[in-house]
Amino acid sequence: MQVAVCGPAEATPEELAAARRVGELLAGRGVTVLCGGGGGVMAAVAAGARDRAGLVIGVRPDDGSAPGPVELSASVVTNLGQARNAILVWSADAVIAVGGSWGTLSEVALAMRRGGIPVVVLGGWRVVDAGGVPVLGPVQAATAEEAVRLALRDPPGARPDPVAR
């Protein structure tokens, strides 16, 4: 299974901590982590996954001339800019967005348009209609543990981390 973890390159300390924990939890379950191959949330999720000996693939928007986070296991260099978001989302069995930026919003929207996969938002964007009513689609999570449980479609009460800290 592959889970894309999306989020801003310029993230808050809380977003970085949540992304790192999501990476730890996914790797602890043997899930391959996909990310955008940059800094911020992307580097934090990669570091968390690598701390648990997980596999992390960065789908990079650039030409690869600048180094990506050292925590990546491998990089896919697309040289497509933000269009790489579609590759990232279509390569995933689930998407977790940590925090929010315009790029993150585009990844959430692409995942929802794709359909058929869990799309979980941890902090960040909440999409509402003109009347202020939440739009059906992305599922909100309050914690990293809940985000992973929802992304992996675990039943409520299941422990997302077989190796508790």
Coordinates of N, CA and C in Angstrom, one line a residue:
M1 N 0.8 -1.2 0.0 CA 0.0 0.0 0.0 C 0.9 1.2 0.0
Q2 N 0.4 2.3 -0.7 CA 1.1 3.5 -0.8 C 0.2 4.7 -0.3
V3 N 0.7 5.5 0.6 CA -0.1 6.6 1.1 C 0.7 7.9 0.8
A4 N 0.0 8.8 0.1 CA 0.6 10.2 -0.1 C 0.3 11.0 1.1
V5 N 1.3 11.7 1.5 CA 1.2 12.7 2.6 C 1.6 14.0 2.1
C6 N 0.6 14.9 2.0 CA 0.8 16.3 1.4 C 0.8 17.3 2.5
G7 N 1.4 18.4 2.2 CA 1.4 19.5 3.2 C 2.4 20.6 2.7
P8 N 2.3 21.8 3.4 CA 3.1 22.9 3.0 C 4.6 22.8 3.3
A9 N 5.3 23.4 2.4 CA 6.8 23.4 2.6 C 7.1 24.4 3.8
E10 N 6.3 25.4 4.0 CA 6.5 26.3 5.1 C 5.4 25.9 6.1
A11 N 5.7 25.1 7.1 CA 4.7 24.6 8.0 C 5.0 25.0 9.4
T12 N 4.0 25.0 10.3 CA 4.1 25.3 11.7 C 4.8 24.2 12.4
P13 N 5.3 24.5 13.6 CA 5.8 23.4 14.4 C 4.8 22.3 14.7
E14 N 3.6 22.6 14.9 CA 2.5 21.6 15.1 C 2.3 20.7 13.9
E15 N 2.3 21.3 12.7 CA 2.2 20.6 11.5 C 3.3 19.7 11.3
L16 N 4.5 20.1 11.6 CA 5.7 19.3 11.4 C 5.7 18.1 12.3
A17 N 5.3 18.3 13.6 CA 5.2 17.2 14.5 C 4.1 16.2 14.1
A18 N 3.0 16.7 13.6 CA 1.9 15.8 13.2 C 2.4 15.0 12.0
A19 N 3.1 15.6 11.0 CA 3.6 15.0 9.8 C 4.6 13.9 10.2
R20 N 5.5 14.2 11.1 CA 6.5 13.2 11.5 C 5.8 12.0 12.1
R21 N 4.8 12.3 13.0 CA 4.1 11.1 13.6 C 3.3 10.3 12.6
V22 N 2.7 11.0 11.6 CA 2.0 10.2 10.5 C 3.1 9.3 9.8
G23 N 4.2 9.8 9.5 CA 5.3 9.0 8.9 C 5.7 7.8 9.7
E24 N 5.9 8.0 11.0 CA 6.2 6.9 11.9 C 5.1 5.9 11.9
L25 N 3.9 6.3 12.0 CA 2.7 5.4 12.0 C 2.6 4.6 10.7
L26 N 2.7 5.3 9.6 CA 2.6 4.6 8.3 C 3.7 3.6 8.1
A27 N 4.9 4.0 8.4 CA 6.1 3.1 8.3 C 5.9 1.9 9.2
G28 N 5.4 2.1 10.4 CA 5.2 1.1 11.4 C 4.2 0.0 10.9
R29 N 3.4 0.4 10.0 CA 2.4 -0.5 9.4 C 2.9 -1.1 8.1
G30 N 4.1 -0.8 7.6 CA 4.7 -1.3 6.4 C 4.2 -0.6 5.2
V31 N 3.6 0.6 5.3 CA 3.1 1.4 4.2 C 4.2 2.2 3.5
T32 N 4.3 2.2 2.2 CA 5.2 3.1 1.5 C 4.6 4.5 1.6
V33 N 5.5 5.4 2.0 CA 5.0 6.8 2.1 C 5.5 7.6 0.8
L34 N 4.5 8.3 0.2 CA 4.8 9.2 -0.9 C 4.7 10.6 -0.5
C35 N 5.5 11.5 -0.9 CA 5.4 12.9 -0.6 C 5.9 13.7 -1.8
G36 N 5.9 15.0 -1.6 CA 6.3 15.9 -2.7 C 7.8 16.1 -2.8
G37 N 8.6 15.5 -1.9 CA 10.0 15.6 -2.0 C 10.7 16.9 -1.6
G38 N 9.9 17.7 -0.9 CA 10.5 19.0 -0.5 C 10.6 19.2 1.0
G39 N 10.6 20.4 1.5 CA 10.8 20.7 2.9 C 9.5 20.7 3.6
G40 N 9.5 21.2 4.9 CA 8.3 21.3 5.7 C 7.7 20.0 6.0
V41 N 6.4 19.9 5.7 CA 5.6 18.7 6.0 C 6.2 17.5 5.3
M42 N 6.7 17.7 4.0 CA 7.2 16.6 3.2 C 8.5 16.0 3.9
A43 N 9.4 16.9 4.3 CA 10.6 16.4 5.0 C 10.3 15.8 6.3
A44 N 9.3 16.3 7.0 CA 8.9 15.8 8.4 C 8.3 14.4 8.2
V45 N 7.4 14.2 7.3 CA 6.8 12.8 7.1 C 7.9 11.9 6.7
A46 N 8.8 12.3 5.9 CA 9.9 11.4 5.4 C 10.8 11.0 6.6
A47 N 11.1 12.0 7.5 CA 12.0 11.7 8.6 C 11.3 10.8 9.6
G48 N 10.0 10.9 9.8 CA 9.2 10.0 10.6 C 9.2 8.6 10.1
A49 N 9.0 8.5 8.8 CA 9.0 7.2 8.2 C 10.3 6.5 8.2
R50 N 11.4 7.3 8.0 CA 12.7 6.7 8.0 C 13.2 6.3 9.4
D51 N 12.6 7.0 10.4 CA 12.9 6.6 11.8 C 12.4 5.2 12.1
R52 N 11.4 4.8 11.4 CA 10.9 3.4 11.5 C 11.3 2.5 10.4
A53 N 12.4 2.9 9.7 CA 12.9 2.1 8.6 C 12.0 1.9 7.4
G54 N 11.1 3.0 7.2 CA 10.1 2.9 6.2 C 10.7 3.4 4.8
L55 N 9.9 3.1 3.8 CA 10.3 3.4 2.4 C 9.5 4.7 2.1
V56 N 10.3 5.8 1.6 CA 9.7 7.1 1.3 C 10.1 7.5 -0.1
I57 N 9.1 7.7 -0.9 CA 9.4 8.1 -2.3 C 9.0 9.6 -2.4
G58 N 9.9 10.4 -2.9 CA 9.6 11.8 -3.1 C 9.2 12.1 -4.6
V59 N 8.1 12.6 -4.9 CA 7.7 12.9 -6.3 C 7.9 14.4 -6.5
R60 N 9.1 14.7 -7.0 CA 9.6 16.1 -7.1 C 9.1 16.9 -8.2
P61 N 8.8 18.2 -8.0 CA 8.3 19.1 -9.0 C 9.4 19.6 -9.9
D62 N 10.6 19.5 -9.5 CA 11.7 20.2 -10.2 C 12.5 19.2 -11.0
D63 N 13.7 19.7 -11.5 CA 14.6 18.9 -12.4 C 15.6 18.0 -11.6
G64 N 15.5 18.1 -10.3 CA 16.4 17.3 -9.4 C 17.8 17.8 -9.2
S65 N 18.0 19.0 -9.7 CA 19.4 19.6 -9.6 C 19.7 20.0 -8.1
A66 N 18.6 20.4 -7.4 CA 18.8 20.7 -6.0 C 18.5 19.5 -5.2
P67 N 19.3 19.2 -4.2 CA 19.0 18.0 -3.4 C 17.7 18.0 -2.6
G68 N 17.0 16.9 -2.5 CA 15.8 16.8 -1.7 C 16.2 16.4 -0.3
P69 N 15.2 16.3 0.5 CA 15.4 15.9 1.9 C 16.3 14.6 2.0
V70 N 17.2 14.5 2.9 CA 18.1 13.3 3.0 C 17.3 12.1 3.4
E71 N 16.1 12.3 4.0 CA 15.3 11.2 4.5 C 14.6 10.4 3.4
L72 N 14.6 10.9 2.1 CA 13.9 10.2 1.0 C 14.7 8.9 0.7
S73 N 14.0 7.8 0.5 CA 14.6 6.6 0.0 C 14.9 6.7 -1.4
A74 N 14.0 7.4 -2.2 CA 14.2 7.6 -3.6 C 13.4 8.8 -4.1
S75 N 13.8 9.3 -5.2 CA 13.0 10.4 -5.8 C 12.6 10.1 -7.2
V76 N 11.4 10.6 -7.6 CA 10.9 10.6 -8.9 C 11.0 12.1 -9.4
V77 N 11.8 12.4 -10.3 CA 12.0 13.8 -10.8 C 11.1 13.9 -12.0
T78 N 10.1 14.9 -11.8 CA 9.1 15.1 -12.9 C 9.4 16.3 -13.7
N79 N 10.0 17.3 -13.1 CA 10.2 18.6 -13.8 C 8.9 19.2 -14.3
L80 N 7.8 18.9 -13.6 CA 6.4 19.4 -14.0 C 5.9 20.5 -13.1
G81 N 6.6 21.0 -12.2 CA 6.1 22.0 -11.3 C 4.9 21.4 -10.5
Q82 N 3.9 22.2 -10.2 CA 2.8 21.7 -9.4 C 1.9 20.7 -10.1
A83 N 2.1 20.5 -11.4 CA 1.4 19.4 -12.1 C 1.8 18.0 -11.6
R84 N 3.0 18.0 -10.9 CA 3.4 16.7 -10.3 C 2.4 16.3 -9.2
N85 N 1.5 17.2 -8.7 CA 0.5 16.8 -7.7 C -0.4 15.7 -8.2
A86 N -0.7 15.7 -9.5 CA -1.6 14.7 -10.1 C -0.8 13.3 -10.1
I87 N 0.4 13.3 -10.3 CA 1.2 12.1 -10.3 C 1.2 11.5 -8.9
L88 N 1.5 12.4 -7.9 CA 1.5 12.0 -6.5 C 0.2 11.4 -6.1
V89 N -0.9 12.0 -6.4 CA -2.3 11.6 -6.0 C -2.6 10.3 -6.7
W90 N -2.4 10.2 -8.0 CA -2.7 9.0 -8.7 C -1.9 7.8 -8.4
S91 N -0.7 8.0 -7.7 CA 0.1 6.9 -7.3 C -0.2 6.4 -5.9
A92 N -1.2 7.0 -5.3 CA -1.5 6.7 -3.9 C -2.8 5.9 -3.7
D93 N -2.8 5.0 -2.7 CA -4.0 4.3 -2.3 C -4.9 5.1 -1.3
A94 N -4.3 6.1 -0.7 CA -5.0 7.1 0.2 C -4.1 8.3 0.2
V95 N -4.8 9.4 0.6 CA -4.1 10.7 0.7 C -4.3 11.3 2.1
I96 N -3.3 11.7 2.8 CA -3.4 12.5 4.1 C -2.8 13.8 3.8
A97 N -3.6 14.9 4.1 CA -3.1 16.3 4.0 C -2.9 16.8 5.4
V98 N -1.7 17.2 5.7 CA -1.3 17.8 7.0 C -1.1 19.3 6.8
G99 N -2.0 20.1 7.4 CA -1.8 21.5 7.3 C -2.4 22.0 6.0
G100 N -2.2 23.2 5.6 CA -2.8 23.7 4.4 C -1.9 24.8 3.7
S101 N -1.9 24.7 2.4 CA -1.3 25.7 1.5 C -2.1 25.5 0.2
W102 N -1.8 26.4 -0.8 CA -2.5 26.3 -2.1 C -2.2 25.0 -2.8
G103 N -0.9 24.6 -2.7 CA -0.5 23.3 -3.3 C -1.2 22.1 -2.6
T104 N -1.3 22.2 -1.3 CA -2.0 21.1 -0.5 C -3.5 21.1 -0.9
L105 N -4.1 22.2 -1.1 CA -5.5 22.2 -1.5 C -5.7 21.6 -2.8
S106 N -4.7 21.9 -3.7 CA -4.9 21.3 -5.1 C -4.7 19.7 -5.0
E107 N -3.9 19.2 -4.1 CA -3.7 17.8 -3.9 C -5.0 17.2 -3.4
V108 N -5.6 17.8 -2.4 CA -6.9 17.4 -1.8 C -7.9 17.3 -2.9
A109 N -8.0 18.4 -3.7 CA -9.0 18.5 -4.8 C -8.8 17.4 -5.8
L110 N -7.6 17.2 -6.2 CA -7.3 16.2 -7.2 C -7.6 14.8 -6.7
A111 N -7.3 14.5 -5.4 CA -7.7 13.2 -4.8 C -9.2 13.0 -4.8
M112 N -9.9 14.1 -4.5 CA -11.4 14.0 -4.4 C -11.9 13.8 -5.8
R113 N -11.4 14.5 -6.8 CA -11.8 14.3 -8.2 C -11.5 12.9 -8.7
R114 N -10.4 12.3 -8.3 CA -10.0 11.0 -8.6 C -11.1 10.0 -8.1
G115 N -11.4 10.2 -6.8 CA -12.4 9.3 -6.2 C -11.9 7.9 -5.9
G116 N -12.6 7.2 -5.1 CA -12.3 5.8 -4.8 C -11.2 5.6 -3.8
I117 N -10.6 6.6 -3.2 CA -9.6 6.5 -2.2 C -9.9 7.3 -1.0
P118 N -9.5 7.0 0.2 CA -9.7 7.8 1.4 C -8.8 9.1 1.2
V119 N -9.5 10.2 1.6 CA -8.8 11.5 1.6 C -9.0 12.1 3.0
V120 N -7.9 12.2 3.7 CA -8.0 12.7 5.1 C -7.3 14.0 5.3
V121 N -7.9 14.9 6.1 CA -7.3 16.2 6.3 C -7.0 16.3 7.8
L122 N -5.8 16.6 8.2 CA -5.4 16.8 9.5 C -4.9 18.3 9.7
G123 N -5.8 19.1 10.2 CA -5.6 20.5 10.3 C -5.7 21.1 8.9
G124 N -5.5 22.4 8.7 CA -5.5 23.0 7.4 C -6.9 23.2 6.8
W125 N -7.1 22.9 5.6 CA -8.3 23.2 4.8 C -9.6 22.6 5.3
R126 N -10.6 23.3 5.3 CA -12.0 22.8 5.5 C -12.8 23.5 4.4
V127 N -13.4 22.7 3.5 CA -14.1 23.2 2.3 C -15.6 23.3 2.7
V128 N -16.2 24.4 2.5 CA -17.6 24.7 2.7 C -18.3 25.2 1.5
D129 N -19.6 25.0 1.4 CA -20.3 25.6 0.3 C -20.7 27.0 0.5
A130 N -21.4 27.6 -0.4 CA -21.8 29.1 -0.3 C -22.5 29.4 1.0
G131 N -23.2 28.4 1.6 CA -24.0 28.6 2.8 C -23.2 28.3 4.1
G132 N -21.9 27.9 3.9 CA -21.1 27.6 5.0 C -21.2 26.2 5.5
V133 N -21.9 25.4 4.8 CA -22.0 24.0 5.1 C -20.8 23.2 4.6
P134 N -20.2 22.3 5.5 CA -19.1 21.5 5.0 C -19.5 20.7 3.8
V135 N -18.6 20.7 2.8 CA -18.7 19.9 1.6 C -18.3 18.5 1.9
L136 N -19.2 17.5 1.4 CA -18.9 16.1 1.6 C -17.6 15.8 0.9
G137 N -16.8 15.0 1.5 CA -15.5 14.6 0.8 C -14.4 14.3 1.7
P138 N -13.5 15.2 1.8 CA -12.3 14.9 2.7 C -12.8 14.7 4.2
V139 N -12.2 13.7 4.8 CA -12.6 13.4 6.2 C -11.6 14.1 7.1
Q140 N -12.1 14.8 8.1 CA -11.3 15.5 9.1 C -10.8 14.6 10.1
A141 N -9.5 14.7 10.5 CA -9.0 13.9 11.6 C -8.4 14.9 12.6
A142 N -8.5 14.5 13.9 CA -8.0 15.4 15.0 C -6.6 15.1 15.4
T143 N -6.1 13.9 15.1 CA -4.7 13.4 15.5 C -4.1 12.7 14.4
A144 N -2.8 12.5 14.5 CA -2.1 11.7 13.5 C -2.6 10.3 13.5
E145 N -2.8 9.8 14.7 CA -3.3 8.4 14.8 C -4.6 8.2 14.1
E146 N -5.5 9.2 14.3 CA -6.8 9.1 13.7 C -6.7 9.2 12.1
A147 N -5.8 10.1 11.7 CA -5.6 10.3 10.2 C -5.1 9.0 9.6
V148 N -4.2 8.3 10.2 CA -3.7 7.0 9.7 C -4.8 6.0 9.7
R149 N -5.5 5.9 10.8 CA -6.6 4.9 10.9 C -7.6 5.1 9.8
L150 N -8.0 6.4 9.6 CA -9.0 6.7 8.5 C -8.4 6.4 7.1
A151 N -7.2 6.7 6.9 CA -6.5 6.5 5.6 C -6.4 5.0 5.3
L152 N -6.1 4.2 6.3 CA -6.0 2.8 6.1 C -7.3 2.0 6.3
R153 N -8.4 2.8 6.5 CA -9.7 2.2 6.7 C -9.8 1.2 7.8
D154 N -9.0 1.5 8.9 CA -9.1 0.6 10.1 C -10.4 0.9 10.8
P155 N -10.9 -0.1 11.5 CA -12.2 0.1 12.3 C -11.9 1.0 13.5
P156 N -12.9 1.7 13.9 CA -12.7 2.6 15.1 C -12.2 1.7 16.3
G157 N -11.3 2.3 17.0 CA -10.7 1.6 18.2 C -9.5 0.8 17.9
A158 N -9.2 0.6 16.6 CA -8.0 -0.1 16.2 C -6.7 0.7 16.5
R159 N -5.7 0.0 16.9 CA -4.4 0.7 17.2 C -3.6 0.9 15.9
P160 N -3.4 2.1 15.5 CA -2.7 2.3 14.3 C -1.2 2.1 14.3
D161 N -0.7 1.9 15.5 CA 0.8 1.8 15.7 C 1.1 0.5 16.5
P162 N 1.5 -0.6 15.8 CA 1.7 -1.8 16.5 C 3.0 -1.7 17.4
V163 N 3.8 -0.7 17.2 CA 5.0 -0.5 18.0 C 4.8 0.8 18.8
A164 N 4.0 0.7 19.9 CA 3.7 1.9 20.6 C 4.9 2.5 21.2
R165 N 4.9 3.8 21.2 CA 6.1 4.6 21.8 C 6.0 4.6 23.3

